Short mmCIF file of C-alpha atoms and ligand atoms in Angstrom, two decimals:
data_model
loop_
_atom_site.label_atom_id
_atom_site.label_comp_id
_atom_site.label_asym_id
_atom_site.label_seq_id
_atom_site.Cartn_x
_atom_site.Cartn_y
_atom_site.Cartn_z
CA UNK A 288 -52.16 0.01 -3.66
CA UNK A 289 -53.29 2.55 -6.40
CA UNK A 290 -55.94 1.12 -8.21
CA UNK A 291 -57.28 -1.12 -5.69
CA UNK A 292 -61.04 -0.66 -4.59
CA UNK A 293 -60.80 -3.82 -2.34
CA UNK A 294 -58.57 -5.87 -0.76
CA UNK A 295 -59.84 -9.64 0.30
CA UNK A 296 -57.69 -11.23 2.32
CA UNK A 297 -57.87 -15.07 1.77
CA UNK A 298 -58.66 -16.86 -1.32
CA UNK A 299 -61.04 -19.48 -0.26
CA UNK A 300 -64.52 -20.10 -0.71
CA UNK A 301 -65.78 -16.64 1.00
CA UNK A 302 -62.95 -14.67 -0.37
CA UNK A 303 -63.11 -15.18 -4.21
CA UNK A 304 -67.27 -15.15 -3.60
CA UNK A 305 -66.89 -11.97 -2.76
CA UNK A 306 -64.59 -11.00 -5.39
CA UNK A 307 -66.33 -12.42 -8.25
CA UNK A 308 -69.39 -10.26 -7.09
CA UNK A 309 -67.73 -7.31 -7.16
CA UNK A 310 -65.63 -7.36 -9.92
CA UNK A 311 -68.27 -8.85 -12.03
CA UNK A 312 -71.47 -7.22 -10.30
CA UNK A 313 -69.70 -3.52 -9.08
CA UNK A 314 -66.85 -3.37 -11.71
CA UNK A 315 -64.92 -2.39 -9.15
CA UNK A 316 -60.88 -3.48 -9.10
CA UNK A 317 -59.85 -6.14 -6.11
CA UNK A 318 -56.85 -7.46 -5.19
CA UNK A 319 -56.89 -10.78 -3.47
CA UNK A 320 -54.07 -11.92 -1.53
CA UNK A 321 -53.58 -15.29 0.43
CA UNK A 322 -50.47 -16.77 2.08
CA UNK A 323 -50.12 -19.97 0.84
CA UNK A 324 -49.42 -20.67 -3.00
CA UNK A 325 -52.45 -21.55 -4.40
CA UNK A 326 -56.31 -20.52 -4.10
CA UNK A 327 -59.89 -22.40 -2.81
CA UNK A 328 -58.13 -22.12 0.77
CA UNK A 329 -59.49 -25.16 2.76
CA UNK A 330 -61.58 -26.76 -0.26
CA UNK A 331 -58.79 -26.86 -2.41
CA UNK A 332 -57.99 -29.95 -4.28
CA UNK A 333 -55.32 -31.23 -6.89
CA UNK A 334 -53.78 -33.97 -9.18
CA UNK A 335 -51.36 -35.64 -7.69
CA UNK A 336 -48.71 -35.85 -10.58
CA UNK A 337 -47.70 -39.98 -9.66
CA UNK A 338 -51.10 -41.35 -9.77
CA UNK A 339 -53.66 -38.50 -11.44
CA UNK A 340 -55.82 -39.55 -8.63
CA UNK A 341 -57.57 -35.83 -7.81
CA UNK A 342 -56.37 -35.42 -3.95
CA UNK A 343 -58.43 -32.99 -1.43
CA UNK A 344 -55.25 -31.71 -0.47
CA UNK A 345 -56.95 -30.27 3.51
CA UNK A 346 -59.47 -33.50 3.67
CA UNK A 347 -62.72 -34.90 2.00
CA UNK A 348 -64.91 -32.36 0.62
CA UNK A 349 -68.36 -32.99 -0.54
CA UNK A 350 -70.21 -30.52 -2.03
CA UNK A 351 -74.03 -30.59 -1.07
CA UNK A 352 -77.16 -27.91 -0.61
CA UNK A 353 -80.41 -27.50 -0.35
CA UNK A 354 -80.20 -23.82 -1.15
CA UNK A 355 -81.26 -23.27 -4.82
CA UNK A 356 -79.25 -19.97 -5.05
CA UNK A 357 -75.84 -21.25 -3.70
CA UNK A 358 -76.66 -24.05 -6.45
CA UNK A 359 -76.81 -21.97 -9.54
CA UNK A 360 -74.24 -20.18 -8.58
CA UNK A 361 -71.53 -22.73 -8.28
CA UNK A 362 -72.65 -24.44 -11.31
CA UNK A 363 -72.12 -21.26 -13.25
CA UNK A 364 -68.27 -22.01 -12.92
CA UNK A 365 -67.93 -25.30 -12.83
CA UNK A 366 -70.50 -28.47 -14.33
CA UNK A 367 -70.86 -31.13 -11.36
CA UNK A 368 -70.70 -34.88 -11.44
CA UNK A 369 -73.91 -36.92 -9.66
CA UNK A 370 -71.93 -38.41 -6.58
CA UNK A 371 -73.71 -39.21 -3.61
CA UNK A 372 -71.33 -39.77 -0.41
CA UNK A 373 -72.07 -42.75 1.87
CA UNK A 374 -69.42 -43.36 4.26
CA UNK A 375 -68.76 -46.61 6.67
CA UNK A 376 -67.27 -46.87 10.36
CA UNK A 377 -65.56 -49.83 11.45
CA UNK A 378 -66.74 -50.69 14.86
CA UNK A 379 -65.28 -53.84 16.76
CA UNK A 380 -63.64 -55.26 13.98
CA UNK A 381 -67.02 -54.99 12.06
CA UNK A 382 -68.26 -52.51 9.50
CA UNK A 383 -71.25 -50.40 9.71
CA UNK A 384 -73.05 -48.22 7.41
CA UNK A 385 -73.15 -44.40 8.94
CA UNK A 386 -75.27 -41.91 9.44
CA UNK A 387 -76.98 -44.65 11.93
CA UNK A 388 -79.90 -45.80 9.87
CA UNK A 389 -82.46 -49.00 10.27
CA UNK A 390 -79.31 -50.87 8.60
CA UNK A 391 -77.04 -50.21 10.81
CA UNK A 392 -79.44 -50.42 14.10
CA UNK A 393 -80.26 -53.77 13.02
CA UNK A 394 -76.73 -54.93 12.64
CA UNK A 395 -75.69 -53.39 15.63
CA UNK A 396 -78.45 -55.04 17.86
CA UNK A 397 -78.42 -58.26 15.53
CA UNK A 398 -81.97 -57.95 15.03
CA UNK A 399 -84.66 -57.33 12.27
CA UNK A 400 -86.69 -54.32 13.63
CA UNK A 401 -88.99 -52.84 11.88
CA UNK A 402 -88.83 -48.54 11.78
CA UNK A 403 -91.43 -48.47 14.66
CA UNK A 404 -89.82 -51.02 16.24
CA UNK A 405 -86.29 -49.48 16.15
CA UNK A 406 -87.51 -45.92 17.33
CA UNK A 407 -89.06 -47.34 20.39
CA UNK A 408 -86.10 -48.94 21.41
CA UNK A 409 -84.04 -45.93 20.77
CA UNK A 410 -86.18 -43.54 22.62
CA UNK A 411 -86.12 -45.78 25.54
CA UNK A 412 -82.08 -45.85 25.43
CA UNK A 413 -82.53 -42.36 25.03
CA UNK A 414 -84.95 -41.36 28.16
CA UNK A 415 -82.63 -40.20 30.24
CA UNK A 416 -81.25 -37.35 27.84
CA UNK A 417 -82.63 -33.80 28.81
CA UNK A 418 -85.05 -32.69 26.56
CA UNK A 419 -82.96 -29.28 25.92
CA UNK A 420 -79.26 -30.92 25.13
CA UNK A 421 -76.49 -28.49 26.65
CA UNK A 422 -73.79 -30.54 25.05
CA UNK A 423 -72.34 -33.12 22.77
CA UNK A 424 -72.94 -35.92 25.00
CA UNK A 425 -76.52 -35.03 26.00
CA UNK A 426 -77.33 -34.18 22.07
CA UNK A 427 -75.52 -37.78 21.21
CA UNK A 428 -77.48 -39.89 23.37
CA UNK A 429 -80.38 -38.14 23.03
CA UNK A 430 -80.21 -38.75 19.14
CA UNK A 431 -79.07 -42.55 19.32
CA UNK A 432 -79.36 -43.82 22.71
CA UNK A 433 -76.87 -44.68 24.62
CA UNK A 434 -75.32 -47.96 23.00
CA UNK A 435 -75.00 -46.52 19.64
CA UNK A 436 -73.62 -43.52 21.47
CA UNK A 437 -71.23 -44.91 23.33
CA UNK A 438 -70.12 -47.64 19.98
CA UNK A 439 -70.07 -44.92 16.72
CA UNK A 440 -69.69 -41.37 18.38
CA UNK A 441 -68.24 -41.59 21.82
CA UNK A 442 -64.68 -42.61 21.25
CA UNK A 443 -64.88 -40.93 17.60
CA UNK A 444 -65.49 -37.61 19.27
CA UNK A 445 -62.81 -38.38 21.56
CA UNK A 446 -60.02 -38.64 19.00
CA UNK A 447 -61.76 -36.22 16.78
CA UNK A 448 -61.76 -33.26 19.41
CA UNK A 449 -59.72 -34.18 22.46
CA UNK A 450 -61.95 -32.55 24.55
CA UNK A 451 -64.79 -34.25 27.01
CA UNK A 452 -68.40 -34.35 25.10
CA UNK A 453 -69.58 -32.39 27.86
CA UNK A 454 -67.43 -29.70 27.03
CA UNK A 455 -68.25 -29.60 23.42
CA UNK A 456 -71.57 -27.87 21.45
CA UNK A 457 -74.47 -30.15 20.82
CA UNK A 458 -74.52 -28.53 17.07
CA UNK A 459 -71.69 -30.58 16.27
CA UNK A 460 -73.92 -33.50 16.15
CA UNK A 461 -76.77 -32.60 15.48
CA UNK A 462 -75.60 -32.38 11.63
CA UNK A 463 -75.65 -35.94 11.21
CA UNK A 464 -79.13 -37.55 10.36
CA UNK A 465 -80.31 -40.27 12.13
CA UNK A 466 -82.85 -42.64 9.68
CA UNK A 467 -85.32 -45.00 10.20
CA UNK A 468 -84.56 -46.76 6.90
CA UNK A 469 -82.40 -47.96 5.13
CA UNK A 470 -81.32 -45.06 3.15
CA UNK A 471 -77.57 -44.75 4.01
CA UNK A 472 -76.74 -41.20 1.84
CA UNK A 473 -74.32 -39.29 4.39
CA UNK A 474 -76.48 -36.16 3.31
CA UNK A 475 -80.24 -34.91 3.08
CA UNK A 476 -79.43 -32.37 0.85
CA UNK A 477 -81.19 -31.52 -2.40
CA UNK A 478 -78.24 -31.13 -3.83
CA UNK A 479 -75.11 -33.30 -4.10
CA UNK A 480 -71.82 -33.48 -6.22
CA UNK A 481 -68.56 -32.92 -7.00
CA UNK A 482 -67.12 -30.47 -9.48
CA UNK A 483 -66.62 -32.20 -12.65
CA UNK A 484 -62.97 -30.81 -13.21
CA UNK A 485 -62.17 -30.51 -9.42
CA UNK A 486 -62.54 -27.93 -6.65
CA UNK A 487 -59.42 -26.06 -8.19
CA UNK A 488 -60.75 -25.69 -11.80
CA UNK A 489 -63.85 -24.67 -10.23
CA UNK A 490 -61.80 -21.82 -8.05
CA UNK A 491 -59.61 -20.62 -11.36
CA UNK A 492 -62.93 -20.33 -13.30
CA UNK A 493 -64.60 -17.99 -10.67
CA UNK A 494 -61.11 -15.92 -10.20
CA UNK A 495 -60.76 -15.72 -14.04
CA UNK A 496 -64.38 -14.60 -14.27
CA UNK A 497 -63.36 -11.19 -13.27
CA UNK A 498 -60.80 -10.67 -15.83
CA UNK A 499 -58.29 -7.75 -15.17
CA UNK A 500 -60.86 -6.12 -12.74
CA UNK A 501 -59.45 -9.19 -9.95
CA UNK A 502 -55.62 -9.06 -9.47
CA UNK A 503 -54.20 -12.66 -7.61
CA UNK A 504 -51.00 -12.34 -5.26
CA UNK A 505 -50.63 -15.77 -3.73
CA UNK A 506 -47.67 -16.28 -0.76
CA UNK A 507 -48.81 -13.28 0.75
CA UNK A 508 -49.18 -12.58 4.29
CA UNK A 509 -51.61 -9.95 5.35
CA UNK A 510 -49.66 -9.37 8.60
CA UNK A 511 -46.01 -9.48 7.15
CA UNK A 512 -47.57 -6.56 4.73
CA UNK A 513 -47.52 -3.08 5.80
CA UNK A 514 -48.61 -1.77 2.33
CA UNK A 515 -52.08 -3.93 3.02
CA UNK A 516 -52.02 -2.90 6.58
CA UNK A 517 -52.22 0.77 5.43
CA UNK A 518 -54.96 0.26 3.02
CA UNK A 519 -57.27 -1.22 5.94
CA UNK A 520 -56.33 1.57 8.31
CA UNK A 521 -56.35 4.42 5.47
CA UNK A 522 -60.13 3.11 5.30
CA UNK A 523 -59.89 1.08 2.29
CA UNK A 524 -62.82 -1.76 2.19
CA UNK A 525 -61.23 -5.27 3.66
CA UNK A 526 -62.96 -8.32 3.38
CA UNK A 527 -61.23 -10.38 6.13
CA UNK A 528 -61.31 -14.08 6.18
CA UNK A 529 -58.40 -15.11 7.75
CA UNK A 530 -58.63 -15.92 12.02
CA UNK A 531 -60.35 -12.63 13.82
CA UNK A 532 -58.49 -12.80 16.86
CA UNK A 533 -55.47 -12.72 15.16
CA UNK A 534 -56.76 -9.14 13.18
CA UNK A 535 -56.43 -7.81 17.19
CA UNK A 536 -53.65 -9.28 17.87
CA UNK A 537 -55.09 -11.87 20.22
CA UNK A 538 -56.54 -9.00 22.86
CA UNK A 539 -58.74 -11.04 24.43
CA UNK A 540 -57.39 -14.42 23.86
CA UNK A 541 -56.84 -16.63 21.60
CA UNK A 542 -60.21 -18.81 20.79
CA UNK A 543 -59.31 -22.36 20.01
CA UNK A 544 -58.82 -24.87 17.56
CA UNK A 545 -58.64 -28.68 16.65
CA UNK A 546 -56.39 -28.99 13.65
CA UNK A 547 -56.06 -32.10 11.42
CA UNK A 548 -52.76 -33.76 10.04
CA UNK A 549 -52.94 -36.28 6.77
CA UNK A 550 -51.04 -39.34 6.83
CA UNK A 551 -50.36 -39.47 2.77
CA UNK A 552 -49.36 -43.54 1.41
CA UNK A 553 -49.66 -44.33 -2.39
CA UNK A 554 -50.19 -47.62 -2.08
CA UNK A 555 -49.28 -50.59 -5.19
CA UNK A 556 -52.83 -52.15 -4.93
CA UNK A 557 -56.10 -51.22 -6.99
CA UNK A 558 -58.71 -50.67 -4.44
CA UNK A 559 -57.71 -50.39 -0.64
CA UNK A 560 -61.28 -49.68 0.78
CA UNK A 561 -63.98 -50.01 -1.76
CA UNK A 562 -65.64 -46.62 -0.63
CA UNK A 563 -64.30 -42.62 -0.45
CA UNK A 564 -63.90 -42.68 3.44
CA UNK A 565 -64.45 -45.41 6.02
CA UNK A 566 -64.52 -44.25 9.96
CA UNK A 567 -62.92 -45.90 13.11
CA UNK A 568 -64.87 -45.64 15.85
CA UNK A 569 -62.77 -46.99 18.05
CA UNK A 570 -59.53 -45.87 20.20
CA UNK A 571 -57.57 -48.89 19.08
CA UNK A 572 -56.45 -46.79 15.72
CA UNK A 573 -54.93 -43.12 16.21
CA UNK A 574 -56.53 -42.10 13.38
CA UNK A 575 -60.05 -40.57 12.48
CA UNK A 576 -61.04 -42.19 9.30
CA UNK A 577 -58.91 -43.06 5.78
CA UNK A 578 -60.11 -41.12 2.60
CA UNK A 579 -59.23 -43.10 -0.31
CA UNK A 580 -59.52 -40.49 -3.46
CA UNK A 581 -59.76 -42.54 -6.25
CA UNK A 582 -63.71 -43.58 -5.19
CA UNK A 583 -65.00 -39.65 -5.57
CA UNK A 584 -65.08 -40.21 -9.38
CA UNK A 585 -65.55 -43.09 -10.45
CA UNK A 586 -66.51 -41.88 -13.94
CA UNK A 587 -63.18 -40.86 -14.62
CA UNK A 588 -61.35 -43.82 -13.34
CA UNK A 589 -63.42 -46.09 -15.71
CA UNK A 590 -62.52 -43.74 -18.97
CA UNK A 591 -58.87 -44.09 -17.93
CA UNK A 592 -58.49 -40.73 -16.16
CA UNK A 593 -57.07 -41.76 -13.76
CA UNK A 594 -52.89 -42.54 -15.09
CA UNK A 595 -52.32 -46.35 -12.96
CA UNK A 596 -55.27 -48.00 -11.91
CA UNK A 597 -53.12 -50.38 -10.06
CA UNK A 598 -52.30 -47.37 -7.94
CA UNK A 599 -54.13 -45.55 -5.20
CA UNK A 600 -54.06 -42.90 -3.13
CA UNK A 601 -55.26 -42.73 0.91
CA UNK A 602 -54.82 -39.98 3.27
CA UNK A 603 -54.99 -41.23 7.34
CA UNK A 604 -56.89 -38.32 9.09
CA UNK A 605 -55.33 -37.82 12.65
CA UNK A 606 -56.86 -35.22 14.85
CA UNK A 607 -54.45 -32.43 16.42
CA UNK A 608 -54.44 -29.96 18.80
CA UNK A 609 -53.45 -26.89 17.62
CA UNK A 610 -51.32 -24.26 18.54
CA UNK A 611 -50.74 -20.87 17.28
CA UNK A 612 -49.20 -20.40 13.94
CA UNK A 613 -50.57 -23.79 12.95
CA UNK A 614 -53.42 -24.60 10.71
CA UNK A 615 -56.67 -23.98 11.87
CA UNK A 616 -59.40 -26.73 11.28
CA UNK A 617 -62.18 -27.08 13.49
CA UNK A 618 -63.38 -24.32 15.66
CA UNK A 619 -63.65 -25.89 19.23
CA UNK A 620 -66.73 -23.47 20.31
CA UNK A 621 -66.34 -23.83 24.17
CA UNK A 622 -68.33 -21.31 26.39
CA UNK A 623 -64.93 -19.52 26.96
CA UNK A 624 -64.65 -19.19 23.42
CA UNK A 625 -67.70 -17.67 22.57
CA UNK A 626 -67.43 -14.95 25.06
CA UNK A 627 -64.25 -14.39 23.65
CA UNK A 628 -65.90 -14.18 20.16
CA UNK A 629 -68.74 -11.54 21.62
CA UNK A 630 -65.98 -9.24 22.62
CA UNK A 631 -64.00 -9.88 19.17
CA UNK A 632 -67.34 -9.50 17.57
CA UNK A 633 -67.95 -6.29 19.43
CA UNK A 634 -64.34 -4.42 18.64
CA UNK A 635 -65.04 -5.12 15.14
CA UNK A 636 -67.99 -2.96 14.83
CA UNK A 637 -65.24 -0.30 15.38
CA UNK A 638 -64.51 -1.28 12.24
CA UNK A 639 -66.51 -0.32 9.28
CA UNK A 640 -64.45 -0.83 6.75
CA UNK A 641 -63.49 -4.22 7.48
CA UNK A 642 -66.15 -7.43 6.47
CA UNK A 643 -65.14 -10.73 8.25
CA UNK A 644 -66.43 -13.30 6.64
CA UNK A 645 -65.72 -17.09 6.42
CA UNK A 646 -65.08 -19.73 8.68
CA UNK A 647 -61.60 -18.00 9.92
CA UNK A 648 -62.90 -14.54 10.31
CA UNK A 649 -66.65 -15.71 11.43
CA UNK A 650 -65.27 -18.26 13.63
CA UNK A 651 -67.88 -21.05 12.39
CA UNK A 652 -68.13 -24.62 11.34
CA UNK A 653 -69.52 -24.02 7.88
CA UNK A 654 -69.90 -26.23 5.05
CA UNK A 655 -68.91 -24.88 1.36
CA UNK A 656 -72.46 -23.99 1.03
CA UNK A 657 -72.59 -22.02 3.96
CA UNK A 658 -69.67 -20.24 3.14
CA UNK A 659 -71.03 -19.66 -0.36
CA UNK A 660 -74.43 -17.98 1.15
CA UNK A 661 -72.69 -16.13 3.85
CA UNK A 662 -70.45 -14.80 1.07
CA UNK A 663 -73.45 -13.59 -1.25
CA UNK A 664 -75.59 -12.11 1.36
CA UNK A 665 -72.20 -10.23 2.50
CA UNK A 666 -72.13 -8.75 -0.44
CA UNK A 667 -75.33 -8.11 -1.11
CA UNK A 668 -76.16 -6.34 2.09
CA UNK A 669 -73.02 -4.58 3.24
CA UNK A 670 -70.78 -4.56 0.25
CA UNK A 671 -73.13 -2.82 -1.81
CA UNK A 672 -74.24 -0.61 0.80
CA UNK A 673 -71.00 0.85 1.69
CA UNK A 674 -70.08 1.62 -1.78
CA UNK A 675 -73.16 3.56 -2.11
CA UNK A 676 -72.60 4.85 0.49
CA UNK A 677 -69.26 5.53 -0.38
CA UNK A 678 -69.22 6.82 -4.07
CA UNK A 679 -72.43 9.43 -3.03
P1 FAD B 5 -60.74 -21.09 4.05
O1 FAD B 5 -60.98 -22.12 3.04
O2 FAD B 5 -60.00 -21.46 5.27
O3 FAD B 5 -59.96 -19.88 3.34
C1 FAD B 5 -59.34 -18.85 4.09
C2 FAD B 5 -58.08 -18.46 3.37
O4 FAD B 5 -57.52 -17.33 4.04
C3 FAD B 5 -57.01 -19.55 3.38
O5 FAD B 5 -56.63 -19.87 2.07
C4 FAD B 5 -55.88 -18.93 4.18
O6 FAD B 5 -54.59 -19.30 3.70
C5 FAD B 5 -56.12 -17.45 3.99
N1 FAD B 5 -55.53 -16.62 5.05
C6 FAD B 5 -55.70 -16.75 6.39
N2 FAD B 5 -54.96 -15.83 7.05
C7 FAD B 5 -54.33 -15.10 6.10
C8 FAD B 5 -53.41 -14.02 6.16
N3 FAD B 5 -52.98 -13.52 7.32
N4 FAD B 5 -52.93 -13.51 4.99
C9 FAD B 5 -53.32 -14.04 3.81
N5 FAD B 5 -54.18 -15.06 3.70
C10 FAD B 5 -54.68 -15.59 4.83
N6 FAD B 5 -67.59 -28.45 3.69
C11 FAD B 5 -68.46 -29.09 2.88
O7 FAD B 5 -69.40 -28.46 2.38
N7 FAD B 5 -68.33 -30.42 2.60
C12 FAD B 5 -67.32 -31.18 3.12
O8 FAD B 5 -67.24 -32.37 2.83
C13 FAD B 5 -66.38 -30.53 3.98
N8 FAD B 5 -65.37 -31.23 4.51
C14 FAD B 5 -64.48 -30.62 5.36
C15 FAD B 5 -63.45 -31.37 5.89
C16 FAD B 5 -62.54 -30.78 6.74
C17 FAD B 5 -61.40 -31.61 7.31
C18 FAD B 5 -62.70 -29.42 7.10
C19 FAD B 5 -61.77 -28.77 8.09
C20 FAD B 5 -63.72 -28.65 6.55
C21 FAD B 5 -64.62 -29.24 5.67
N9 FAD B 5 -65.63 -28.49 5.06
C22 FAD B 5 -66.54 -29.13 4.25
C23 FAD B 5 -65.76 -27.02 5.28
C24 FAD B 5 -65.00 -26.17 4.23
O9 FAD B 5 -63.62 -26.49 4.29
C25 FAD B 5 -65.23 -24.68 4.53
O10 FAD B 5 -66.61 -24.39 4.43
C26 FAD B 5 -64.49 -23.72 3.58
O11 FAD B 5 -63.13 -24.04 3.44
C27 FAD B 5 -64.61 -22.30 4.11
O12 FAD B 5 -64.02 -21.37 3.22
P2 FAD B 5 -63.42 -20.02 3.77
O13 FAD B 5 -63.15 -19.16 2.59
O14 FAD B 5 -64.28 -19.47 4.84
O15 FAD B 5 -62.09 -20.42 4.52
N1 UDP B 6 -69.09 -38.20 14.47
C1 UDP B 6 -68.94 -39.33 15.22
N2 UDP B 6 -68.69 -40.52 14.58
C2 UDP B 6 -68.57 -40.61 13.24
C3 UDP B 6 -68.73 -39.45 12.47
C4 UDP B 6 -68.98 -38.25 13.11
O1 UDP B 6 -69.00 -39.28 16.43
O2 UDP B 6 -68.32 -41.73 12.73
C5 UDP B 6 -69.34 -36.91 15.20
C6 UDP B 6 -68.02 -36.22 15.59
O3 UDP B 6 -68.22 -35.55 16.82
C7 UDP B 6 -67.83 -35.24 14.45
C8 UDP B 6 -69.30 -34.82 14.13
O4 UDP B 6 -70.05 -36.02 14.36
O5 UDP B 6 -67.06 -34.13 14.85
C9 UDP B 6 -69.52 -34.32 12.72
O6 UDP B 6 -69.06 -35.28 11.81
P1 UDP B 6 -68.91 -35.00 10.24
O7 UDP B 6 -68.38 -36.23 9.60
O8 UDP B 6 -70.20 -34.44 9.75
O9 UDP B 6 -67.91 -33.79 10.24
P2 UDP B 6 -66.55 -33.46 9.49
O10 UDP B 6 -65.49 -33.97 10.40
O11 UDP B 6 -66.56 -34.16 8.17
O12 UDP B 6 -66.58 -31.98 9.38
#
């Protein structure tokens, strides 16, 4: 470890973020390690060699903001395409158009309402939801009402997190919009795209950024590494973005997970779905919703990018449970886990030398530009600060 002024540990989002900064801001010399064999960690995405259809290989991502900063700052590595994400959940046999807008209200209830009309009867579905939600359920119905509840969102939940809407955080809801038009975009955002080359171009371009000052060892496990382990504990500035419990070796607990498994089928047909991702809200299929890749850019399918247009390429989302030493997905976010986190959260102070950042090592449901910010204001108020502090 000579010649290393920072070790991150994890090459996603939060991880190169970081190392960019410094190598490019500091001119300090990182080494980045992650355990599987390739960077962008969950947001990663590649060609698959059979088709050329561009594959999220851990799910859909979308990129979309309304921050202006986390904006420049991805496009400075990467030029993004104008794709908008609407998505569709088959309901019944029938498909709607989601996030629940007048569109789908009206199908739903077979009726022409106008927005007026609609709110009033969705506030009067909704009058028995507490004005302060507690929980999923509460939040749902007090968004929706309790028909479209109970039709888009009840069962979905169900298969999506395995555990009772009561149980759950009314923040996991309360990202989708609900409309009172007909404007069906999955996202409010500002902001909205997809990286032009792919998230993985995008990911090399930001690593590559930093020239020799960033050194890349992929297939590397922080824990299996007592060399790393020693540059934490000799004091050496960590940035930590893998799972925090797992940094203290589960003393409290572990907190839990929902983790996701992909159902991949290259199918001989041209279009399978007509859209990116369609939902199925009910229990009847196992799975969560199909993501059919070809559909996030259409621009390069029509100039022939992609290598058999006959050919597609759909991934079947199931929800898992997850155990240790599996992948981590969704942070569940019961009340047991969040005391769990306080006390995680409160060891780590002990810890000055170590940033955890990230969805792993924050514990959080963040979006890429979440990550992003978190990543930037990291850096900007305690990276900086502790090699100030550090070099005076
Ligand atoms: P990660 O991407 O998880 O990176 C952490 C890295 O640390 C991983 O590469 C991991 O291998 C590595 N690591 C962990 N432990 C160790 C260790 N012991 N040693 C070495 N390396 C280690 N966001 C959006 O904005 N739009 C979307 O459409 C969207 N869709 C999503 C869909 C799904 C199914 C999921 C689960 C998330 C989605 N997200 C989306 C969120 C997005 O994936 C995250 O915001 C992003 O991946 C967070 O980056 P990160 O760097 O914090 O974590
Ligand atoms: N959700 C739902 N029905 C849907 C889509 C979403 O009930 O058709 C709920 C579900 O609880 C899910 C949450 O809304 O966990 C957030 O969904 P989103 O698609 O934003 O999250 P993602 O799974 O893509 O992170």
């Amino acid at each position: 470890m000579k010649n290393v002024d920072m070790l991150v540990v994890g090459a996603g989002i939060f991880g190169l973020t970081i190392a960019e900064r410094v190598a490019n801001e500091l001119g300090k010399k990182i080494l980045v390690i992650d355990k599987r064999n390739h960077i962008g960690g969950n947001s990663y995405s590649e060609i698959d060699t059979e088709t050329g259809i561009e594959c999220h290989k851990y799910g859909a991502h979308i990129f979309h903001t309304s921050n202006t900063i986390v904006w420049e700052y991805v496009n400075r590595f990467s030029k993004f395409t104008n794709y908008q994400h609407r998505v569709y959940s088959v309901h019944n046999n029938e498909v709607f158009s989601l996030p629940i807008n007048l569109g789908t209200i009206n199908q739903f209830f077979r009726a022409n309402f106008t927005p007026d009309e609609a709110k009033k009867l969705i506030a009067n579905q909704a009058k028995d939801a507490p004005e302060v939600p507690k929980n999923l359920k509460e939040q749902g119905i007090k968004l929706i009402g309790q028909s479209l509840f109970e039709a888009f969102v009840m069962n979905y939940t169900a298969k999506q997190w395995q555990t009772s809407a009561e149980e759950l955080s009314p923040d996991i809801i309360k990202r989708l919009p609900v409309r009172y038009n007909y404007n069906n975009r999955y996202f409010s955002d500002v902001y909205e795209g997809l990286p032009k080359n792919g998230y993985g171009r995008l990911f090399k371009t930001m690593l590559d950024s930093g020239g020799e000052k960033i050194t890349l060892r992929l297939g590397t496990d922080y824990f299996n590494d007592n060399e790393l382990r020693e540059f934490t504990s000799g004091g050496g500035l960590t940035i930590f973005t893998g799972p925090i419990d797992q940094f203290f070796d589960y003393k409290y607990g572990e907190l839990s997970w929902r983790s996701v498994m992909f159902k991949k089928e290259t199918l001989p047909i041209h279009d399978f779905q007509g859209c990116p991702v369609m939902n199925y809200a009910d229990l009847e299929q196992p799975f969560t919703r199909i993501i059919e890749f070809k559909h996030f850019h259409p621009e390069r399918t029509s100039n022939g990018y992609s290598k058999d247009s006959r050919k597609t390429v759909i991934y079947k989302e199931f929800s898992k449970e997850w155990k240790k030493g599996e992948e981590p997905y969704y942070p569940v976010g019961t009340r047991d886990d969040q005391e769990k986190l306080k006390k995680y959260q409160q060891l780590a102070k002990q810890y000055p030398n170590v940033v955890f950042g990230g969805r792993l090592g924050e514990y959080a449901y963040y979006d890429m530009d979440v990550t992003f910010l978190s990543a930037l204001t990291m850096f900007k108020n305690i990276v900086t600060d502790w090699y100030k502090k550090h070099e005076n």
